[in-house]
Coordinates of C-alpha atoms in Angstrom, one line a residue:
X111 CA 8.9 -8.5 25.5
X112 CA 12.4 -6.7 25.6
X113 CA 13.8 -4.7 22.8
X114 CA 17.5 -6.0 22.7
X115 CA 18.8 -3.7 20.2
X116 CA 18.2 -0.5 18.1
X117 CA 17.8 -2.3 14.8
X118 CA 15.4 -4.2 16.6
X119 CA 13.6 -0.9 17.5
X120 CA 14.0 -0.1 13.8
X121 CA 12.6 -2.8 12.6
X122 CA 9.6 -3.1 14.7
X123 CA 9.1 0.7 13.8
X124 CA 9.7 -0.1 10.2
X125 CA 6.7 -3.2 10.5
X126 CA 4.1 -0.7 12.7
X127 CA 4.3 2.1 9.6
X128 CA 3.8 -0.9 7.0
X129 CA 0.6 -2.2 9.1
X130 CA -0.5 1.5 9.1
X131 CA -0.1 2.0 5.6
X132 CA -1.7 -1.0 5.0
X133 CA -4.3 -0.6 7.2
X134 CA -4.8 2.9 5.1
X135 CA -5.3 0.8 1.9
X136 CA -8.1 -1.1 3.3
X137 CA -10.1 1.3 4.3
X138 CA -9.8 3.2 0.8
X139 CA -10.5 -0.4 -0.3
X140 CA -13.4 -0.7 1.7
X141 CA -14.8 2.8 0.8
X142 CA -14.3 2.7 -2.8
X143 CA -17.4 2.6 -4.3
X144 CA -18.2 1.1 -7.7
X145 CA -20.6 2.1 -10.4
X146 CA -22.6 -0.4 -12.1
X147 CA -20.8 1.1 -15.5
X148 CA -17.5 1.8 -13.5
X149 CA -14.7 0.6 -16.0
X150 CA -12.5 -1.3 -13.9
X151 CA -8.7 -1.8 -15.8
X152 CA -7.8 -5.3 -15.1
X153 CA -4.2 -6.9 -16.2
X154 CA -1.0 -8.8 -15.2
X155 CA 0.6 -7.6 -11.9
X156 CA 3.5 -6.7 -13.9
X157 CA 1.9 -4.8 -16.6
X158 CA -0.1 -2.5 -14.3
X159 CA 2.5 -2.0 -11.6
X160 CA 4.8 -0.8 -14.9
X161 CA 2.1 1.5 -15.9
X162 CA 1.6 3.2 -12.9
X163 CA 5.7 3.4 -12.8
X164 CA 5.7 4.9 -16.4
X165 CA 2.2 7.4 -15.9
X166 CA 2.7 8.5 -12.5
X167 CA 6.3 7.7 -11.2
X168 CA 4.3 5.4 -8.6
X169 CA 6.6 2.7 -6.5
X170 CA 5.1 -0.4 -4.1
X171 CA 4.9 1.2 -0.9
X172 CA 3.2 -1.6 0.9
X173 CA 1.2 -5.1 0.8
X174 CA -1.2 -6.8 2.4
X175 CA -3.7 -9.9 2.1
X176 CA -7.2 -9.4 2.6
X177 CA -9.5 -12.2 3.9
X178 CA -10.3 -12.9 0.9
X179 CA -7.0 -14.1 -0.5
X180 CA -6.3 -11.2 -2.2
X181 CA -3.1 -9.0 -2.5
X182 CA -3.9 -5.3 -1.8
X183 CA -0.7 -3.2 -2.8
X184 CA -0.5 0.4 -1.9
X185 CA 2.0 2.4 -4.7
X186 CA 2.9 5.8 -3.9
X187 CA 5.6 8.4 -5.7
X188 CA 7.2 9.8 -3.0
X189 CA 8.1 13.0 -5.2
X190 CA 4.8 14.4 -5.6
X191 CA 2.7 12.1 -3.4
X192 CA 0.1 10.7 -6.2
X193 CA -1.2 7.0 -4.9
X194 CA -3.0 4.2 -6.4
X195 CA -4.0 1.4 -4.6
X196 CA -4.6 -1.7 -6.6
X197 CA -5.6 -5.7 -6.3
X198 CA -4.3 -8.4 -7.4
X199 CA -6.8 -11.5 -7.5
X200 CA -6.2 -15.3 -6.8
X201 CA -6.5 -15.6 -10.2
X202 CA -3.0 -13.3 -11.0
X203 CA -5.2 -10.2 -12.4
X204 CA -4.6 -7.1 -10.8
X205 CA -7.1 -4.6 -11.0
X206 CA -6.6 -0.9 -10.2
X207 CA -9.1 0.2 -6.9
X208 CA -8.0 4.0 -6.6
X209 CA -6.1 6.7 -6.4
X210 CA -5.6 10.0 -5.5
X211 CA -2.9 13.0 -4.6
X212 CA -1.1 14.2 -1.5
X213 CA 0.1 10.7 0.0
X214 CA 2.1 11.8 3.2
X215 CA 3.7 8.6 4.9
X216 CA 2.7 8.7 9.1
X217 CA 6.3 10.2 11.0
X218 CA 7.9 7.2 12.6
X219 CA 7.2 7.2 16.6
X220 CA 9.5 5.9 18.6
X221 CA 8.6 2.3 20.1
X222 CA 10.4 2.0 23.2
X223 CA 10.3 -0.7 25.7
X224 CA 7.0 -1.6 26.6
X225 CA 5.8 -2.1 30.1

C-alpha cells in the first residue's frame, strides 16, 4: 500500500495513536480490579462525561468497542494529565472503570511508506 499524500500520512498517524490510546484503555480495563464492596458510579453517558468535564477538566480522548459490545472511552485533561477511563454498557449506562494522574499521549512517529 502507497501513501499518496501527506494528509494521508497524517491521518494514518492520527488512527495508529487512537489504537494506542485505546489499546492503553483496555489494558487498564482489563487490570482494574474490583472489590466485592467496590462502589461502582453508574449513569447516563451524558451525565458522567459532564461530570468528569466539571470535576476534573477531563475531555474524550478516545473510543473503542470491546467484544463485548461495550464502549470503552478514554477522557483525559490535557492541562494537567488526570484520566478516567469509563464504560458505557449496551444498555446506555456508563460506568466509571478508573482513573489516575500523569496522562502523557505517545509522540507521533512518522509512518512512511512501507516496504
Amino acid at each position: 500500500m502507497r501513501l499518496r499524500s501527506e494528509a494521508a500520512k497524517r491521518r494514518l498517524d492520527q488512527t495508529l495513536s487512537a489504537l494506542a490510546l485505546i489499546s492503553l484503555a483496555a489494558l487498564a480495563l482489563a487490570w482494574a480490579v474490583r472489590e466485592a464492596d467496590a462502589q461502582v458510579l453508574c449513569t447516563s453517558t451524558d451525565a458522567m462525561l459532564r461530570r468528569l468535564q466539571e470535576r476534573y477538566g477531563e475531555e474524550p480522548t478516545a473510543a473503542g468497542v470491546s467484544a463485548r459490545g461495550e464502549l470503552i472511552t478514554l477522557v483525559v485533561d490535557p492541562k494537567d494529565g488526570s484520566w478516567s477511563v469509563v464504560r458505557t454498557l449496551p444498555n446506555g449506562m456508563t460506568c466509571g472503570v478508573i482513573g489516575g494522574e500523569g496522562w502523557e499521549a505517545a509522540p507521533a512517529k512518522d509512518v512512511g511508506e512501507p516496504t
